PDB file of C-alpha atoms and ligand atoms in Angstrom:
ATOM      1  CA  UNK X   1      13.794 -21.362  -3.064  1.00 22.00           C
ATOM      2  CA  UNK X   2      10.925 -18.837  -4.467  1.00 25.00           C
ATOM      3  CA  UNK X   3       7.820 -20.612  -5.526  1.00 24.00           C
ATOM      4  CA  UNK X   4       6.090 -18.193  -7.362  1.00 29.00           C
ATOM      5  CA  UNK X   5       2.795 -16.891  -6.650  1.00 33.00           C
ATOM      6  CA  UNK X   6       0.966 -16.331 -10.247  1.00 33.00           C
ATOM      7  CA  UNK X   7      -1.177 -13.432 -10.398  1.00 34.00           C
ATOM      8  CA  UNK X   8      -4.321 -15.818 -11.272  1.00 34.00           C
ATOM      9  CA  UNK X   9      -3.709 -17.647  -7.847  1.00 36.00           C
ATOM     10  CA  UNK X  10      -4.502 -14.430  -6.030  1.00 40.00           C
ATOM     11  CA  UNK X  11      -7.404 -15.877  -4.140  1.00 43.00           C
ATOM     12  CA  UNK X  12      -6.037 -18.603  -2.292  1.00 41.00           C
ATOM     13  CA  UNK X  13      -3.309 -15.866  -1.967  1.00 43.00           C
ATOM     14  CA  UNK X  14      -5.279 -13.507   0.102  1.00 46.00           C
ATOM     15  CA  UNK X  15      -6.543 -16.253   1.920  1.00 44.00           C
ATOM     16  CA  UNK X  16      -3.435 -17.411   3.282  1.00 43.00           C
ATOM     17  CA  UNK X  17      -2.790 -13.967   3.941  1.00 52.00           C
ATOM     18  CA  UNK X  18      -5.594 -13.100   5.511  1.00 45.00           C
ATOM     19  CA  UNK X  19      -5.631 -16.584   7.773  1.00 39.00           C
ATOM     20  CA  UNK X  20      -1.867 -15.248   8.762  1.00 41.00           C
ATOM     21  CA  UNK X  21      -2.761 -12.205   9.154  1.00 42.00           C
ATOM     22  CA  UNK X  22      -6.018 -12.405  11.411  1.00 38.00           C
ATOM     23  CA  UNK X  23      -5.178 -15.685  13.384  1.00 33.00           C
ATOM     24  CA  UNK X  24      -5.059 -14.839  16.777  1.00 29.00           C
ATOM     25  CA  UNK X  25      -6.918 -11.558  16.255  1.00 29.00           C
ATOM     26  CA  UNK X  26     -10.629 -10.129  16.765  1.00 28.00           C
ATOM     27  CA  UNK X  27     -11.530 -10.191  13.122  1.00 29.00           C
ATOM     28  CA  UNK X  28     -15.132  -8.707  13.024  1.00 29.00           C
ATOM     29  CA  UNK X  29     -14.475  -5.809  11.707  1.00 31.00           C
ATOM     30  CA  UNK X  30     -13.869  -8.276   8.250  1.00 30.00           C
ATOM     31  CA  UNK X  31     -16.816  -8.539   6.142  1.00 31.00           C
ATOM     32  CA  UNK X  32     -17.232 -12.101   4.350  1.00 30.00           C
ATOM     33  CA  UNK X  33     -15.548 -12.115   1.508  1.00 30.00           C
ATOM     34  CA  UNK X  34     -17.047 -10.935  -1.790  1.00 29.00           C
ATOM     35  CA  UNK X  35     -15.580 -10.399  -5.388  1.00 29.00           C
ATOM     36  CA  UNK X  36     -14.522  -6.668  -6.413  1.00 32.00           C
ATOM     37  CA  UNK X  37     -17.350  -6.259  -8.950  1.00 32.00           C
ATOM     38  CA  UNK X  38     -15.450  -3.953 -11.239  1.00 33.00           C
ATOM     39  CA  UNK X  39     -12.746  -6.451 -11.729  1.00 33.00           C
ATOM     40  CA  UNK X  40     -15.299  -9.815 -11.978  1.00 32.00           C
ATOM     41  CA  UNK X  41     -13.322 -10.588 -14.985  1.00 32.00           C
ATOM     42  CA  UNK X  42      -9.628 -11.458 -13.801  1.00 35.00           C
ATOM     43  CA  UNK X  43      -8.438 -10.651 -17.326  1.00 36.00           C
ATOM     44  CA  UNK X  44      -6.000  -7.556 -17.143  1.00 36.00           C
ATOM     45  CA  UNK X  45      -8.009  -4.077 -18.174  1.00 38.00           C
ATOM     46  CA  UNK X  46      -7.938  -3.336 -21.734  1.00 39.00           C
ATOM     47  CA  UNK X  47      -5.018  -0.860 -22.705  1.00 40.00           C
ATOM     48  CA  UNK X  48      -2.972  -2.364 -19.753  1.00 41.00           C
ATOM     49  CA  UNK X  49      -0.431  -4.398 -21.191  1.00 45.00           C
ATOM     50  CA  UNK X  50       1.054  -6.461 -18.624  1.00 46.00           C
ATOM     51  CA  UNK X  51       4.787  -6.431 -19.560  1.00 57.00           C
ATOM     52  CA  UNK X  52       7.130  -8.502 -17.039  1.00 62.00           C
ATOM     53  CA  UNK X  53       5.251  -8.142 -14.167  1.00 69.00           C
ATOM     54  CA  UNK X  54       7.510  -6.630 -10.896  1.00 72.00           C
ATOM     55  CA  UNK X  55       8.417  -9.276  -8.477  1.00 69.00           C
ATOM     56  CA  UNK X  56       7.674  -8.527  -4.991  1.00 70.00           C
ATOM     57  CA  UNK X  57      11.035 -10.785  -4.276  1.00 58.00           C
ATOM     58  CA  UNK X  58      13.772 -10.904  -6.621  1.00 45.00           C
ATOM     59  CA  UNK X  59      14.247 -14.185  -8.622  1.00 43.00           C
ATOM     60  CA  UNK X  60      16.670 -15.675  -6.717  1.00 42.00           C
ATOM     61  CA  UNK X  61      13.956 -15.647  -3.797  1.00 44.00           C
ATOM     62  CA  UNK X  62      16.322 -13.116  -1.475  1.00 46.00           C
ATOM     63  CA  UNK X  63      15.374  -9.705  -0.833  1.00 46.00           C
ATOM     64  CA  UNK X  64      19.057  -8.742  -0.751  1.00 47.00           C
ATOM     65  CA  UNK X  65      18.801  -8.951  -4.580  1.00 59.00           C
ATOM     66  CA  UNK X  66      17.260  -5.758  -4.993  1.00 77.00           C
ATOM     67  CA  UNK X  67      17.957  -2.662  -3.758  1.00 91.00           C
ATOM     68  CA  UNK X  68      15.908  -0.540  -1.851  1.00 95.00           C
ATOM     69  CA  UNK X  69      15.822   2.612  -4.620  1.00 95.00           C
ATOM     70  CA  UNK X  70      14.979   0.088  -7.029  1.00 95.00           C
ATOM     71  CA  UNK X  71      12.099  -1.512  -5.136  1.00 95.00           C
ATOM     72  CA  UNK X  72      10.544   1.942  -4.394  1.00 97.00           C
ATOM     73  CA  UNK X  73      11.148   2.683  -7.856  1.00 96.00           C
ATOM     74  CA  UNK X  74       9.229  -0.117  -8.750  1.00 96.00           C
ATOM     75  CA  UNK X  75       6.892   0.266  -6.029  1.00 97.00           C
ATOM     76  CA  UNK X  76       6.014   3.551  -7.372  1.00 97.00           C
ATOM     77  CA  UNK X  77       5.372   2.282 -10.787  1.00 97.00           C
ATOM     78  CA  UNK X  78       2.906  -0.650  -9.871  1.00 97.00           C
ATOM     79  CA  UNK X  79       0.633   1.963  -7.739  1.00 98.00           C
ATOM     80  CA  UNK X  80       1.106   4.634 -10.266  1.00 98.00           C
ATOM     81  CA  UNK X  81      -0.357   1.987 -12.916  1.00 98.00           C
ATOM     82  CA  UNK X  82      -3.012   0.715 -10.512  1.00 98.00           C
ATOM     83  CA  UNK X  83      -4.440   3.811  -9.570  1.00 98.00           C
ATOM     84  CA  UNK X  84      -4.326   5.072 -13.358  1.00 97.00           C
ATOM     85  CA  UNK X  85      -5.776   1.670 -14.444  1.00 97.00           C
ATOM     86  CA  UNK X  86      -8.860   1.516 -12.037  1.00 98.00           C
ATOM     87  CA  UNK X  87      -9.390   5.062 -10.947  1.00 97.00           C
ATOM     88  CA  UNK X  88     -12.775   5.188 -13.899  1.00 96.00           C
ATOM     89  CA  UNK X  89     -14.068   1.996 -12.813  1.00 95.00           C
ATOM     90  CA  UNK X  90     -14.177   3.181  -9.611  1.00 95.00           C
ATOM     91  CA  UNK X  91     -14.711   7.063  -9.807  1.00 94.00           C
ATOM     92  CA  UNK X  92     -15.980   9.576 -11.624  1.00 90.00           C
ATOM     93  CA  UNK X  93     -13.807  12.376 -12.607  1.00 90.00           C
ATOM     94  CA  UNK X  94     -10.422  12.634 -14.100  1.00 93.00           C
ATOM     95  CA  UNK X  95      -7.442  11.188 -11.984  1.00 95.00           C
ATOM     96  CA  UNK X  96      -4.351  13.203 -11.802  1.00 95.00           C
ATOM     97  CA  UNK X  97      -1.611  11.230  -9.608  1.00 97.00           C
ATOM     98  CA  UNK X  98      -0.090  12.878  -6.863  1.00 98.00           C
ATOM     99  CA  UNK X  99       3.526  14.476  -7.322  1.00 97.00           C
ATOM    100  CA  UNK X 100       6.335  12.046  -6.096  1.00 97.00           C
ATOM    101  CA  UNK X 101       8.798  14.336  -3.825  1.00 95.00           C
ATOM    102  CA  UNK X 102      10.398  11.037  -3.171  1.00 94.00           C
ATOM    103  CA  UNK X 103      13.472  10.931  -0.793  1.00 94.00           C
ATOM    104  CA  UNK X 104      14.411  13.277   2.216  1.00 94.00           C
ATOM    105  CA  UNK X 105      16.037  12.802   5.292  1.00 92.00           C
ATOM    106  CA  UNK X 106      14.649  14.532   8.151  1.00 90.00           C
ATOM    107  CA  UNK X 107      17.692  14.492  10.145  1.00 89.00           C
ATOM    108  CA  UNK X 108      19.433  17.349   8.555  1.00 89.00           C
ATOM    109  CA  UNK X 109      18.728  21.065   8.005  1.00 88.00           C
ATOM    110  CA  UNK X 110      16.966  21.775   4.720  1.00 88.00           C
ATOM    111  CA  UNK X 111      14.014  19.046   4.811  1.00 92.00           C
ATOM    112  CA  UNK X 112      11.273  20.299   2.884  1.00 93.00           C
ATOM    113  CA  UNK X 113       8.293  21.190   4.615  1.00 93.00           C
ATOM    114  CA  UNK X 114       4.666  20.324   4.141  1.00 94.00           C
ATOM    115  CA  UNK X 115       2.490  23.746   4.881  1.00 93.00           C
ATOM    116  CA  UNK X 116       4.803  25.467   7.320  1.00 91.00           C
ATOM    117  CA  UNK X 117       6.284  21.727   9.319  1.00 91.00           C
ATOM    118  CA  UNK X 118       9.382  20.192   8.282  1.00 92.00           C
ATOM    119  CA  UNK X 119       8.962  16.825   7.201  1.00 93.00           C
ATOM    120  CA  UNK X 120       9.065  14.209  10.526  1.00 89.00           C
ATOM    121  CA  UNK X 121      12.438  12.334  10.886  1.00 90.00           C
ATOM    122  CA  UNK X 122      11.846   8.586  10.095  1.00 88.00           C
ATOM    123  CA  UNK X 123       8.751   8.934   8.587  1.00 90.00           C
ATOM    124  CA  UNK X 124       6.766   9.359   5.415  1.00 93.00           C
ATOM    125  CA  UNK X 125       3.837  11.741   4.327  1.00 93.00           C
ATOM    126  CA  UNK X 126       1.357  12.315   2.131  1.00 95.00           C
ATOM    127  CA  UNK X 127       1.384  15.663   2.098  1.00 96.00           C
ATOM    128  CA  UNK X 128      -2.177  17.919   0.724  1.00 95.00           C
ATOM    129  CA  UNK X 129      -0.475  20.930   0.490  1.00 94.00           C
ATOM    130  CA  UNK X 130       1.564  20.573  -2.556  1.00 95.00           C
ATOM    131  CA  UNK X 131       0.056  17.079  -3.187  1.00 97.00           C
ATOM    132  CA  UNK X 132       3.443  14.862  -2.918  1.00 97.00           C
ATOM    133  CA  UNK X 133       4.259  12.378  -1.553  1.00 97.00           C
ATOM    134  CA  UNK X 134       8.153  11.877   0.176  1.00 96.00           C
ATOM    135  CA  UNK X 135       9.816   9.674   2.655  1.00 96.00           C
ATOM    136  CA  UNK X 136      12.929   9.361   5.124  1.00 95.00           C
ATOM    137  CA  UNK X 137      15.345   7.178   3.512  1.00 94.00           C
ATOM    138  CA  UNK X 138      16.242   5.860   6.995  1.00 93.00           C
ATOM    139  CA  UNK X 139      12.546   4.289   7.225  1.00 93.00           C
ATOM    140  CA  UNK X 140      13.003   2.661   3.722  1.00 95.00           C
ATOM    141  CA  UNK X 141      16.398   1.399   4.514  1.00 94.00           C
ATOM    142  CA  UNK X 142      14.766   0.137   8.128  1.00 91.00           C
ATOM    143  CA  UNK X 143      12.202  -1.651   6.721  1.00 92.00           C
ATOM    144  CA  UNK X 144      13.376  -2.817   3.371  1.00 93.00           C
ATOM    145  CA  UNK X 145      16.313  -5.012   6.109  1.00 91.00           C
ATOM    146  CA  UNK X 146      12.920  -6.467   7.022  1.00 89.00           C
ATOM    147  CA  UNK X 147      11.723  -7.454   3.738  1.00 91.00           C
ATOM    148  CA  UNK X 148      11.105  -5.644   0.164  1.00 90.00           C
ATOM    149  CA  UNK X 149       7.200  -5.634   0.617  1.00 93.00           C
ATOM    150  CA  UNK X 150       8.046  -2.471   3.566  1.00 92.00           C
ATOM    151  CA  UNK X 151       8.799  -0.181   0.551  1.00 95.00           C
ATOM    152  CA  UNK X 152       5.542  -1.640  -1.547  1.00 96.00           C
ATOM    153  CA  UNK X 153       3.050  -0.622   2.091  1.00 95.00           C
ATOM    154  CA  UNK X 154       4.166   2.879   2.630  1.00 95.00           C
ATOM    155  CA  UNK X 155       4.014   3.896  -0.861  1.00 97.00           C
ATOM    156  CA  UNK X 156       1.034   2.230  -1.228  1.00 97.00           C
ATOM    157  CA  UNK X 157      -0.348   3.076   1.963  1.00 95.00           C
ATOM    158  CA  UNK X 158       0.733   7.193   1.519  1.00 96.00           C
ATOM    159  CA  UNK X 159      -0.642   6.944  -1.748  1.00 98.00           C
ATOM    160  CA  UNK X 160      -4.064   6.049  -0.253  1.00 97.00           C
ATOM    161  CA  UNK X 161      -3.855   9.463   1.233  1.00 96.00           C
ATOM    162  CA  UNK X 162      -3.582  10.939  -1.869  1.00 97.00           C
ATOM    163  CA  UNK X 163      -6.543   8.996  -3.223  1.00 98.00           C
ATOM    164  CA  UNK X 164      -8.583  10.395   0.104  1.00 97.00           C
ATOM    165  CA  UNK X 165      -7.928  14.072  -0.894  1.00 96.00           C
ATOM    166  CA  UNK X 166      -9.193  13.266  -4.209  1.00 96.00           C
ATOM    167  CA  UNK X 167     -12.350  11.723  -3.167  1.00 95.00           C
ATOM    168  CA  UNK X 168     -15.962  13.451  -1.300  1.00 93.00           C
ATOM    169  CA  UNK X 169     -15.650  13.353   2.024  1.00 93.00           C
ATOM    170  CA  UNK X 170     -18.465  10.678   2.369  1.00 93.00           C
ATOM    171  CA  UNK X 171     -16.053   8.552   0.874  1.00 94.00           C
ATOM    172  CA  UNK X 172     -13.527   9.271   3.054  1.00 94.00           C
ATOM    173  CA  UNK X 173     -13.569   6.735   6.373  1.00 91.00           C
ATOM    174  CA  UNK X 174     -13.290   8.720   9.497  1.00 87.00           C
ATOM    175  CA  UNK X 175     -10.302   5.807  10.269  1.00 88.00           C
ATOM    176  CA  UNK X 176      -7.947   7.362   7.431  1.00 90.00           C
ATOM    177  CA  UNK X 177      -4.989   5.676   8.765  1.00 89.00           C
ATOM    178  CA  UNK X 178      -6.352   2.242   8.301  1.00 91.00           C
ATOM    179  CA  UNK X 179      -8.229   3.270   5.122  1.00 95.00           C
ATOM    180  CA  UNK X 180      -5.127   4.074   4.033  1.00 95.00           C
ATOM    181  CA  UNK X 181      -4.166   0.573   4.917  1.00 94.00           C
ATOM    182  CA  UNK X 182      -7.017  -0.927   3.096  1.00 97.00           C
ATOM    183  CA  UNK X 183      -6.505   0.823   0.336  1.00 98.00           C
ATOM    184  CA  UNK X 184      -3.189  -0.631   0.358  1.00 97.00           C
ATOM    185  CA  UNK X 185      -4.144  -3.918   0.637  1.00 97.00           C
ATOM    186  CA  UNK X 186      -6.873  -3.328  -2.762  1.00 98.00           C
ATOM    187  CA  UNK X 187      -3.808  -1.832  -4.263  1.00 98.00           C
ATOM    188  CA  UNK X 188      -0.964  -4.528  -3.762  1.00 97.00           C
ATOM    189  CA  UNK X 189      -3.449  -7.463  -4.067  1.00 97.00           C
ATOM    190  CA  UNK X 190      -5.029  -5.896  -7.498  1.00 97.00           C
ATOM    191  CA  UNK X 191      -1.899  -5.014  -9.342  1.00 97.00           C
ATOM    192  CA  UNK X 192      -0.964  -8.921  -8.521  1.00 96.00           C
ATOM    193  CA  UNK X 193      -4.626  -9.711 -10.169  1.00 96.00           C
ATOM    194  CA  UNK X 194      -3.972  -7.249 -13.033  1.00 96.00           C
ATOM    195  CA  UNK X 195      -0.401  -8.932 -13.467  1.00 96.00           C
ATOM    196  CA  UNK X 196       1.676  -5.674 -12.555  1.00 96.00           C
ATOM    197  CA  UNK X 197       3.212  -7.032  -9.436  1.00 95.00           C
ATOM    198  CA  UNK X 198       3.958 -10.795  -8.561  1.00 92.00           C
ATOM    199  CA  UNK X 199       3.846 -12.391  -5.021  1.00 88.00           C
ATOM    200  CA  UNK X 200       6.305 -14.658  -4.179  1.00 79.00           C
ATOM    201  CA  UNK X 201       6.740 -17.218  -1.529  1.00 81.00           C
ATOM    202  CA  UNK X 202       7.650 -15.200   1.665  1.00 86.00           C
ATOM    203  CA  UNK X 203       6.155 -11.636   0.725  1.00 87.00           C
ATOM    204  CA  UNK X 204       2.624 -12.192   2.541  1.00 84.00           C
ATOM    205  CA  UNK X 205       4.378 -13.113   5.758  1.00 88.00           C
ATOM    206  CA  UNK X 206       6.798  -9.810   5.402  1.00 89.00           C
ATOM    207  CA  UNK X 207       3.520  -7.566   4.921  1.00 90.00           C
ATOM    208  CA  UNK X 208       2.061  -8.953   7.805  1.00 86.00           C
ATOM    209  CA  UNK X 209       5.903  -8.367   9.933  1.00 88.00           C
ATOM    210  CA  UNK X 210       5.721  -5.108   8.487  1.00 89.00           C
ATOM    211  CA  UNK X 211       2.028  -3.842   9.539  1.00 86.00           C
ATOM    212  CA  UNK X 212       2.988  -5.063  12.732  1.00 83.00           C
ATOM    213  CA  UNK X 213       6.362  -3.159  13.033  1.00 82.00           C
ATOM    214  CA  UNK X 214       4.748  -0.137  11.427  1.00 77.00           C
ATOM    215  CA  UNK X 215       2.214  -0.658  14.068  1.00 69.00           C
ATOM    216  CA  UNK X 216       5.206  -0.506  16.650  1.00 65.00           C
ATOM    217  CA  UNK X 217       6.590   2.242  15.629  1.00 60.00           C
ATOM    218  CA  UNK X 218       6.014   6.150  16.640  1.00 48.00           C
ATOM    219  CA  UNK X 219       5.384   7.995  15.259  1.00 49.00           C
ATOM    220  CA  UNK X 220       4.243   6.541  11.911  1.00 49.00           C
ATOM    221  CA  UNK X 221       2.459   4.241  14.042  1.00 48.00           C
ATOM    222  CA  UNK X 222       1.095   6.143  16.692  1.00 49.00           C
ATOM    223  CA  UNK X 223      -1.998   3.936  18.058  1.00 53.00           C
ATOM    224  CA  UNK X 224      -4.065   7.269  17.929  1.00 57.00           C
ATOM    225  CA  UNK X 225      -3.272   7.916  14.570  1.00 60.00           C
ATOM    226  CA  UNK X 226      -2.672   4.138  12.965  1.00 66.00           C
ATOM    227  CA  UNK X 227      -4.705   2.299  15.084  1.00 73.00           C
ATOM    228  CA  UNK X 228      -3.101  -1.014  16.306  1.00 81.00           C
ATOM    229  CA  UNK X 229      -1.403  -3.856  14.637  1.00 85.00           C
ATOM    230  CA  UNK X 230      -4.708  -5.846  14.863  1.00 87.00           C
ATOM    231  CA  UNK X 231      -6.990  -3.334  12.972  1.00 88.00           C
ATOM    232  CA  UNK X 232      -3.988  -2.560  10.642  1.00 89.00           C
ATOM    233  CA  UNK X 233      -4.034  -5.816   9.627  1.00 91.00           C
ATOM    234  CA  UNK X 234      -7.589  -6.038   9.374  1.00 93.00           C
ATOM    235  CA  UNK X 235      -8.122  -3.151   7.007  1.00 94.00           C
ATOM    236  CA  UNK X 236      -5.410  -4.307   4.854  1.00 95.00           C
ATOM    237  CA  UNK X 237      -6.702  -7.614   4.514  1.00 95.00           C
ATOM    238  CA  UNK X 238      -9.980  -6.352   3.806  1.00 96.00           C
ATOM    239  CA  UNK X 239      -8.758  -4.243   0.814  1.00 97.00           C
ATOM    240  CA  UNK X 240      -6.684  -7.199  -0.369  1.00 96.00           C
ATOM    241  CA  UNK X 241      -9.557  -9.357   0.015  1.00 96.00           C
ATOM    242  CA  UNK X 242     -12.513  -7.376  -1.270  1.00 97.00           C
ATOM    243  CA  UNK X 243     -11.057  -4.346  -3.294  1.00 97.00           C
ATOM    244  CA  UNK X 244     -11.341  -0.722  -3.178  1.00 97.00           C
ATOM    245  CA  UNK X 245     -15.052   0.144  -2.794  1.00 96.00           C
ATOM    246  CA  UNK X 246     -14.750  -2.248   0.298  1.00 96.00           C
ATOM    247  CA  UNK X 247     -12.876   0.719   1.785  1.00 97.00           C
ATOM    248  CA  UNK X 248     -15.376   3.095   1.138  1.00 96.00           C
ATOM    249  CA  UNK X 249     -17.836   4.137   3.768  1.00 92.00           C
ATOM    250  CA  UNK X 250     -21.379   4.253   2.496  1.00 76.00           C
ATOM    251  CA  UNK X 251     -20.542   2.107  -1.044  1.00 76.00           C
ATOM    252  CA  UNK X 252     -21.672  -1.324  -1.184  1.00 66.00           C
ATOM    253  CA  UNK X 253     -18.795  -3.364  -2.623  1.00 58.00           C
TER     254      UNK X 253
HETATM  255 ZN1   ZN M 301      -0.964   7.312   7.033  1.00 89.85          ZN
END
């Protein structure tokens, strides 16, 4: 039932997803859209070899059909790749990736801790001190019942995190949540551009369900901290839309 979504039909893509995404929303806050100007050329980077690219869905069109280690496995990979990609187009400086803690489950004694905290139950963290980033297996289970693209946000969306401790803090939005999101949203939408990830029929309406239930939930979606489901969306859409320098304060995209 999956019609696929080729990487070179990103555009009208993003569209749909931002039309989904926005309708019914104030959408100021979204500049008009422009083209990411270190990635003009929609071939894929040189010395990126786009291999089988990772479906967002599995073939058969049912999220059922993968599991959720191996979509965060995979969901790992394509930011991994993105970020090791694009990080000199975008930055100066060397790009070291943040450690992957990867699983814990903050219902039992022993979760690690970030600083001197124990990691929060149902959650995941970028953590600075010790530069990893982990998650509760009970969110990924949560969400990936939703849809496979929950497992491709919070990586991608903790990741961003990362990115923000790496960068000068005039770079760094005083909204990190939803830079995080927008950063996201550059992340998912480029790797489908570069060819590393492929959207499928489906995926753009279980990112939107998921911004929204991530946007419902506490405490990973704390209003105060995540801002609502409105500006979530927003700021991923922007990202998606417009690339990473779009969700940089102070950089003309
Ligand atoms: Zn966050």
């Amino acid at each position: 039932m999956a019609v696929p979504w080729h990487p070179r039909s990103w555009a009208p893509l993003a569209a749909a997803l931002t039309l989904l995404l926005v309708t019914g929303c104030a959408s100021g806050d979204v500049p008009p859209p422009t083209v990411e100007s270190s990635s003009a050329a929609p071939a894929p980077p040189s010395g990126a070899t786009p291999g089988t690219p990772t479906p967002l869905t599995s073939p058969d069109g049912t999220d059922g059909g993968t599991g959720v280690e191996q979509d965060i496995d995979a969901a790992v990979s394509v930011t991994t790749t993105y970020w090791q990609t694009h990080w000199p187009e975008l930055f100066t400086g060397g790009y070291n990736p943040p450690r992957i803690l990867g699983t814990y489950d903050g219902d039992t004694p022993g979760t690690p801790v970030c600083g001197s905290e124990p990691l929060p139950d149902d959650n995941a963290v970028y953590c600075p001190d010790g530069d990893y980033i982990a998650w509760d297996m009970d969110l990924m289970r949560w969400g990936h019942a939703r849809g496979d693209a929950w497992v491709y946000l919070v990586i991608a969306h903790e990741w961003g995190h990362a990115v923000q401790n790496r960068l000068d803090a005039g770079l760094v939005d005083l909204a990190r949540e939803l830079q995080a999101d927008c950063l996201a949203g550059a992340v998912l939408f480029g790797a489908a551009q570069d060819g590393t990830l492929t959207f499928e029929e489906g995926d753009t309406e279980e990112l939107a369900d998921a911004l929204t239930a991530l946007a419902d939930r506490t405490p990973w979606t704390d209003i105060s901290d995540h801002g609502d489901a409105s500006q979530r969306v927003g700021y991923f859409s922007r990202g998606a839309r417009s690339g990473v320098k779009s969700c940089l304060p102070n950089v003309v995209p």
